[in-house]
Amino acid sequence: MEAVKTHLKEKYQLTNYQIAQLGYLYKTALSEISKLILMGILFHNLFSEYLFSLAIMLVLRCFSGGLHFDTYLGCLLGSLLLMAASLLILPPLMAEFSFSFPCLLLCMLSINCIGPVTSKYRPEYSKEHLKRCKRIVLCFISFFSLLVYIMPDSRFIHIGVSVIILHTLQLMAAKYIRKENR
């Protein structure tokens, strides 16, 4: 490892801080990739649904943050629980349009009030960036609400609604935890 650090310092003139940042990026990428692969193996029978729910989660988490765990195992278990609930438990409940559509509206209101909840390791966002993130998430959920209206019987739509509801709930938990820790 020291040889790599020395090489980076000499060849690219990186500081110790920049090398530490690269190390963090490397560990984080490996951690995320391994979690995705493990969950992909566990949900191989629902692989297309799994990828669909990941795509929705990616948009939501990138622009509104969420609950973060301090350990790999905690993050893996939390992700597995969220994925199992969104793929196996909640979709049958979301089959009723009269239930899923109001839930999405409540999610939009909640996320608008809560706002992005970032990791404690990230700097706070500017007010303009917060507004932009909220707009993106609200537009995304609005678009998804339109899909619920157009294709109310689609299993993928039911999974998407489940992911949005669970994301909103974990965002509420993250906001509460962050408030308690301050």
PDB file of C-alpha atoms in Angstrom:
ATOM      1  CA  MET A   1       0.000   0.000   0.000  1.00  0.00           C
ATOM      2  CA  GLU A   2       2.862   2.362   0.775  1.00  0.00           C
ATOM      3  CA  ALA A   3       4.316   1.732  -2.677  1.00  0.00           C
ATOM      4  CA  VAL A   4       1.015   2.840  -4.241  1.00  0.00           C
ATOM      5  CA  LYS A   5       0.964   5.984  -2.097  1.00  0.00           C
ATOM      6  CA  THR A   6       4.545   6.811  -3.028  1.00  0.00           C
ATOM      7  CA  HIS A   7       3.805   6.245  -6.705  1.00  0.00           C
ATOM      8  CA  LEU A   8       0.764   8.560  -6.552  1.00  0.00           C
ATOM      9  CA  LYS A   9       2.775  11.254  -4.763  1.00  0.00           C
ATOM     10  CA  GLU A  10       5.673  11.117  -7.191  1.00  0.00           C
ATOM     11  CA  LYS A  11       3.847  10.643 -10.477  1.00  0.00           C
ATOM     12  CA  TYR A  12       0.753  12.802  -9.880  1.00  0.00           C
ATOM     13  CA  GLN A  13       1.950  15.096  -7.074  1.00  0.00           C
ATOM     14  CA  LEU A  14      -1.001  14.143  -4.866  1.00  0.00           C
ATOM     15  CA  THR A  15      -1.144  15.192  -1.230  1.00  0.00           C
ATOM     16  CA  ASN A  16      -1.754  12.757   1.623  1.00  0.00           C
ATOM     17  CA  TYR A  17      -5.302  14.127   1.883  1.00  0.00           C
ATOM     18  CA  GLN A  18      -5.970  13.493  -1.817  1.00  0.00           C
ATOM     19  CA  ILE A  19      -4.584   9.972  -1.490  1.00  0.00           C
ATOM     20  CA  ALA A  20      -6.840   9.388   1.527  1.00  0.00           C
ATOM     21  CA  GLN A  21      -9.802  10.602  -0.534  1.00  0.00           C
ATOM     22  CA  LEU A  22      -8.930   8.160  -3.315  1.00  0.00           C
ATOM     23  CA  GLY A  23      -8.669   5.370  -0.736  1.00  0.00           C
ATOM     24  CA  TYR A  24     -12.115   6.266   0.622  1.00  0.00           C
ATOM     25  CA  LEU A  25     -13.547   6.318  -2.909  1.00  0.00           C
ATOM     26  CA  TYR A  26     -12.008   2.901  -3.639  1.00  0.00           C
ATOM     27  CA  LYS A  27     -13.372   1.344  -0.415  1.00  0.00           C
ATOM     28  CA  THR A  28     -16.798   2.872  -0.966  1.00  0.00           C
ATOM     29  CA  ALA A  29     -16.998   1.658  -4.563  1.00  0.00           C
ATOM     30  CA  LEU A  30     -15.975  -1.882  -3.586  1.00  0.00           C
ATOM     31  CA  SER A  31     -18.474  -1.859  -0.727  1.00  0.00           C
ATOM     32  CA  GLU A  32     -21.357  -0.699  -2.917  1.00  0.00           C
ATOM     33  CA  ILE A  33     -20.535  -3.085  -5.752  1.00  0.00           C
ATOM     34  CA  SER A  34     -20.294  -6.046  -3.399  1.00  0.00           C
ATOM     35  CA  LYS A  35     -23.675  -5.183  -1.829  1.00  0.00           C
ATOM     36  CA  LEU A  36     -25.286  -4.901  -5.255  1.00  0.00           C
ATOM     37  CA  ILE A  37     -23.865  -8.278  -6.299  1.00  0.00           C
ATOM     38  CA  LEU A  38     -24.926 -10.004  -3.069  1.00  0.00           C
ATOM     39  CA  MET A  39     -28.455  -8.644  -3.341  1.00  0.00           C
ATOM     40  CA  GLY A  40     -28.544  -9.515  -7.046  1.00  0.00           C
ATOM     41  CA  ILE A  41     -27.715 -13.113  -6.120  1.00  0.00           C
ATOM     42  CA  LEU A  42     -30.361 -13.192  -3.393  1.00  0.00           C
ATOM     43  CA  PHE A  43     -33.031 -11.697  -5.654  1.00  0.00           C
ATOM     44  CA  HIS A  44     -31.979 -13.523  -8.840  1.00  0.00           C
ATOM     45  CA  ASN A  45     -35.537 -14.829  -9.344  1.00  0.00           C
ATOM     46  CA  LEU A  46     -36.736 -11.209  -9.491  1.00  0.00           C
ATOM     47  CA  PHE A  47     -33.689  -9.790 -11.229  1.00  0.00           C
ATOM     48  CA  SER A  48     -35.463  -7.372 -13.586  1.00  0.00           C
ATOM     49  CA  GLU A  49     -37.618  -6.108 -10.696  1.00  0.00           C
ATOM     50  CA  TYR A  50     -34.482  -5.793  -8.576  1.00  0.00           C
ATOM     51  CA  LEU A  51     -32.765  -3.672 -11.243  1.00  0.00           C
ATOM     52  CA  PHE A  52     -35.893  -1.539 -11.627  1.00  0.00           C
ATOM     53  CA  SER A  53     -36.078  -0.870  -7.885  1.00  0.00           C
ATOM     54  CA  LEU A  54     -32.348  -0.049  -7.845  1.00  0.00           C
ATOM     55  CA  ALA A  55     -32.853   2.518 -10.598  1.00  0.00           C
ATOM     56  CA  ILE A  56     -35.615   4.231  -8.634  1.00  0.00           C
ATOM     57  CA  MET A  57     -33.566   4.111  -5.439  1.00  0.00           C
ATOM     58  CA  LEU A  58     -30.587   5.593  -7.240  1.00  0.00           C
ATOM     59  CA  VAL A  59     -32.566   8.654  -8.306  1.00  0.00           C
ATOM     60  CA  LEU A  60     -34.161   9.108  -4.898  1.00  0.00           C
ATOM     61  CA  ARG A  61     -30.988   8.648  -2.867  1.00  0.00           C
ATOM     62  CA  CYS A  62     -28.837  10.799  -5.136  1.00  0.00           C
ATOM     63  CA  PHE A  63     -31.179  13.753  -4.796  1.00  0.00           C
ATOM     64  CA  SER A  64     -32.701  13.331  -1.347  1.00  0.00           C
ATOM     65  CA  GLY A  65     -30.161  11.324   0.628  1.00  0.00           C
ATOM     66  CA  GLY A  66     -31.368   8.865   3.182  1.00  0.00           C
ATOM     67  CA  LEU A  67     -30.494   6.697   6.112  1.00  0.00           C
ATOM     68  CA  HIS A  68     -26.791   5.892   6.448  1.00  0.00           C
ATOM     69  CA  PHE A  69     -25.175   3.165   8.524  1.00  0.00           C
ATOM     70  CA  ASP A  70     -21.717   3.234  10.054  1.00  0.00           C
ATOM     71  CA  THR A  71     -20.773  -0.347   9.197  1.00  0.00           C
ATOM     72  CA  TYR A  72     -20.793  -2.463   6.071  1.00  0.00           C
ATOM     73  CA  LEU A  73     -22.919  -5.136   7.729  1.00  0.00           C
ATOM     74  CA  GLY A  74     -25.445  -2.582   8.975  1.00  0.00           C
ATOM     75  CA  CYS A  75     -25.702  -1.058   5.513  1.00  0.00           C
ATOM     76  CA  LEU A  76     -26.025  -4.463   3.867  1.00  0.00           C
ATOM     77  CA  LEU A  77     -28.766  -5.579   6.264  1.00  0.00           C
ATOM     78  CA  GLY A  78     -30.610  -2.272   5.912  1.00  0.00           C
ATOM     79  CA  SER A  79     -30.407  -2.490   2.125  1.00  0.00           C
ATOM     80  CA  LEU A  80     -31.564  -6.120   2.155  1.00  0.00           C
ATOM     81  CA  LEU A  81     -34.512  -5.262   4.362  1.00  0.00           C
ATOM     82  CA  LEU A  82     -35.508  -2.346   2.149  1.00  0.00           C
ATOM     83  CA  MET A  83     -35.142  -4.433  -1.004  1.00  0.00           C
ATOM     84  CA  ALA A  84     -37.089  -7.395   0.411  1.00  0.00           C
ATOM     85  CA  ALA A  85     -39.912  -5.108   1.523  1.00  0.00           C
ATOM     86  CA  SER A  86     -40.046  -3.314  -1.824  1.00  0.00           C
ATOM     87  CA  LEU A  87     -39.916  -6.498  -3.913  1.00  0.00           C
ATOM     88  CA  LEU A  88     -41.817  -9.039  -1.817  1.00  0.00           C
ATOM     89  CA  ILE A  89     -43.916  -7.488   0.933  1.00  0.00           C
ATOM     90  CA  LEU A  90     -45.389  -4.176  -0.206  1.00  0.00           C
ATOM     91  CA  PRO A  91     -46.184  -4.622  -3.951  1.00  0.00           C
ATOM     92  CA  PRO A  92     -49.425  -6.566  -3.355  1.00  0.00           C
ATOM     93  CA  LEU A  93     -50.625  -3.723  -1.126  1.00  0.00           C
ATOM     94  CA  MET A  94     -49.805  -1.154  -3.819  1.00  0.00           C
ATOM     95  CA  ALA A  95     -52.042  -2.884  -6.366  1.00  0.00           C
ATOM     96  CA  GLU A  96     -54.956  -0.671  -5.385  1.00  0.00           C
ATOM     97  CA  PHE A  97     -54.788   2.673  -7.209  1.00  0.00           C
ATOM     98  CA  SER A  98     -56.945   4.358  -4.570  1.00  0.00           C
ATOM     99  CA  PHE A  99     -54.224   3.518  -2.041  1.00  0.00           C
ATOM    100  CA  SER A 100     -51.003   3.990  -3.996  1.00  0.00           C
ATOM    101  CA  PHE A 101     -51.822   7.359  -5.570  1.00  0.00           C
ATOM    102  CA  PRO A 102     -52.568   9.148  -2.251  1.00  0.00           C
ATOM    103  CA  CYS A 103     -49.473   7.511  -0.756  1.00  0.00           C
ATOM    104  CA  LEU A 104     -47.334   9.049  -3.507  1.00  0.00           C
ATOM    105  CA  LEU A 105     -48.874  12.466  -2.828  1.00  0.00           C
ATOM    106  CA  LEU A 106     -48.065  12.095   0.876  1.00  0.00           C
ATOM    107  CA  CYS A 107     -44.517  11.062  -0.034  1.00  0.00           C
ATOM    108  CA  MET A 108     -44.125  14.171  -2.178  1.00  0.00           C
ATOM    109  CA  LEU A 109     -45.324  16.413   0.654  1.00  0.00           C
ATOM    110  CA  SER A 110     -43.102  14.639   3.186  1.00  0.00           C
ATOM    111  CA  ILE A 111     -39.985  14.769   1.044  1.00  0.00           C
ATOM    112  CA  ASN A 112     -40.622  18.434   0.290  1.00  0.00           C
ATOM    113  CA  CYS A 113     -40.796  19.189   4.020  1.00  0.00           C
ATOM    114  CA  ILE A 114     -37.896  16.968   5.035  1.00  0.00           C
ATOM    115  CA  GLY A 115     -35.592  17.939   2.213  1.00  0.00           C
ATOM    116  CA  PRO A 116     -32.389  16.118   1.402  1.00  0.00           C
ATOM    117  CA  VAL A 117     -30.767  14.335   4.347  1.00  0.00           C
ATOM    118  CA  THR A 118     -27.134  13.783   3.491  1.00  0.00           C
ATOM    119  CA  SER A 119     -24.480  11.722   5.191  1.00  0.00           C
ATOM    120  CA  LYS A 120     -22.853  13.294   8.231  1.00  0.00           C
ATOM    121  CA  TYR A 121     -19.568  12.984   6.341  1.00  0.00           C
ATOM    122  CA  ARG A 122     -20.693  15.359   3.588  1.00  0.00           C
ATOM    123  CA  PRO A 123     -20.770  19.117   3.782  1.00  0.00           C
ATOM    124  CA  GLU A 124     -24.152  20.831   4.008  1.00  0.00           C
ATOM    125  CA  TYR A 125     -25.772  21.774   0.712  1.00  0.00           C
ATOM    126  CA  SER A 126     -26.399  25.376  -0.265  1.00  0.00           C
ATOM    127  CA  LYS A 127     -30.035  26.526  -0.215  1.00  0.00           C
ATOM    128  CA  GLU A 128     -30.088  26.676  -4.008  1.00  0.00           C
ATOM    129  CA  HIS A 129     -28.773  23.115  -4.274  1.00  0.00           C
ATOM    130  CA  LEU A 130     -31.370  21.917  -1.739  1.00  0.00           C
ATOM    131  CA  LYS A 131     -34.154  23.505  -3.791  1.00  0.00           C
ATOM    132  CA  ARG A 132     -32.856  21.930  -6.991  1.00  0.00           C
ATOM    133  CA  CYS A 133     -32.658  18.476  -5.367  1.00  0.00           C
ATOM    134  CA  LYS A 134     -36.211  18.819  -4.034  1.00  0.00           C
ATOM    135  CA  ARG A 135     -37.503  19.863  -7.454  1.00  0.00           C
ATOM    136  CA  ILE A 136     -35.853  16.881  -9.132  1.00  0.00           C
ATOM    137  CA  VAL A 137     -37.311  14.404  -6.626  1.00  0.00           C
ATOM    138  CA  LEU A 138     -40.754  15.987  -6.761  1.00  0.00           C
ATOM    139  CA  CYS A 139     -40.733  15.918 -10.570  1.00  0.00           C
ATOM    140  CA  PHE A 140     -39.601  12.295 -10.504  1.00  0.00           C
ATOM    141  CA  ILE A 141     -42.385  11.237  -8.122  1.00  0.00           C
ATOM    142  CA  SER A 142     -44.908  13.299 -10.106  1.00  0.00           C
ATOM    143  CA  PHE A 143     -43.848  11.472 -13.258  1.00  0.00           C
ATOM    144  CA  PHE A 144     -44.139   8.173 -11.417  1.00  0.00           C
ATOM    145  CA  SER A 145     -47.625   9.164 -10.215  1.00  0.00           C
ATOM    146  CA  LEU A 146     -48.579   9.651 -13.845  1.00  0.00           C
ATOM    147  CA  LEU A 147     -47.307   6.139 -14.589  1.00  0.00           C
ATOM    148  CA  VAL A 148     -49.447   4.820 -11.721  1.00  0.00           C
ATOM    149  CA  TYR A 149     -52.440   6.437 -13.382  1.00  0.00           C
ATOM    150  CA  ILE A 150     -51.552   5.094 -16.848  1.00  0.00           C
ATOM    151  CA  MET A 151     -50.473   1.566 -15.823  1.00  0.00           C
ATOM    152  CA  PRO A 152     -52.143   0.833 -12.475  1.00  0.00           C
ATOM    153  CA  ASP A 153     -51.854  -2.959 -12.866  1.00  0.00           C
ATOM    154  CA  SER A 154     -48.121  -3.168 -13.590  1.00  0.00           C
ATOM    155  CA  ARG A 155     -46.055  -5.126 -11.059  1.00  0.00           C
ATOM    156  CA  PHE A 156     -43.144  -2.791 -11.787  1.00  0.00           C
ATOM    157  CA  ILE A 157     -45.282   0.221 -10.908  1.00  0.00           C
ATOM    158  CA  HIS A 158     -46.310  -1.441  -7.633  1.00  0.00           C
ATOM    159  CA  ILE A 159     -42.642  -2.057  -6.839  1.00  0.00           C
ATOM    160  CA  GLY A 160     -41.789   1.544  -7.702  1.00  0.00           C
ATOM    161  CA  VAL A 161     -44.497   2.880  -5.401  1.00  0.00           C
ATOM    162  CA  SER A 162     -43.180   0.587  -2.654  1.00  0.00           C
ATOM    163  CA  VAL A 163     -39.644   1.903  -3.127  1.00  0.00           C
ATOM    164  CA  ILE A 164     -40.842   5.526  -2.978  1.00  0.00           C
ATOM    165  CA  ILE A 165     -42.860   4.908   0.198  1.00  0.00           C
ATOM    166  CA  LEU A 166     -40.008   3.058   1.901  1.00  0.00           C
ATOM    167  CA  HIS A 167     -37.544   5.730   0.824  1.00  0.00           C
ATOM    168  CA  THR A 168     -39.760   8.416   2.333  1.00  0.00           C
ATOM    169  CA  LEU A 169     -40.018   6.483   5.606  1.00  0.00           C
ATOM    170  CA  GLN A 170     -36.263   5.965   5.851  1.00  0.00           C
ATOM    171  CA  LEU A 171     -35.748   9.640   5.002  1.00  0.00           C
ATOM    172  CA  MET A 172     -37.991  10.522   7.951  1.00  0.00           C
ATOM    173  CA  ALA A 173     -35.967   8.185  10.172  1.00  0.00           C
ATOM    174  CA  ALA A 174     -32.705   9.720   8.938  1.00  0.00           C
ATOM    175  CA  LYS A 175     -33.978  13.241   9.662  1.00  0.00           C
ATOM    176  CA  TYR A 176     -35.092  12.188  13.147  1.00  0.00           C
ATOM    177  CA  ILE A 177     -31.780  10.479  13.911  1.00  0.00           C
ATOM    178  CA  ARG A 178     -29.817  13.469  12.659  1.00  0.00           C
ATOM    179  CA  LYS A 179     -31.909  15.813  14.836  1.00  0.00           C
ATOM    180  CA  GLU A 180     -31.412  13.573  17.883  1.00  0.00           C
ATOM    181  CA  ASN A 181     -27.642  13.430  17.373  1.00  0.00           C
ATOM    182  CA  ARG A 182     -27.336  17.211  17.299  1.00  0.00           C
TER     183      ARG A 182
END
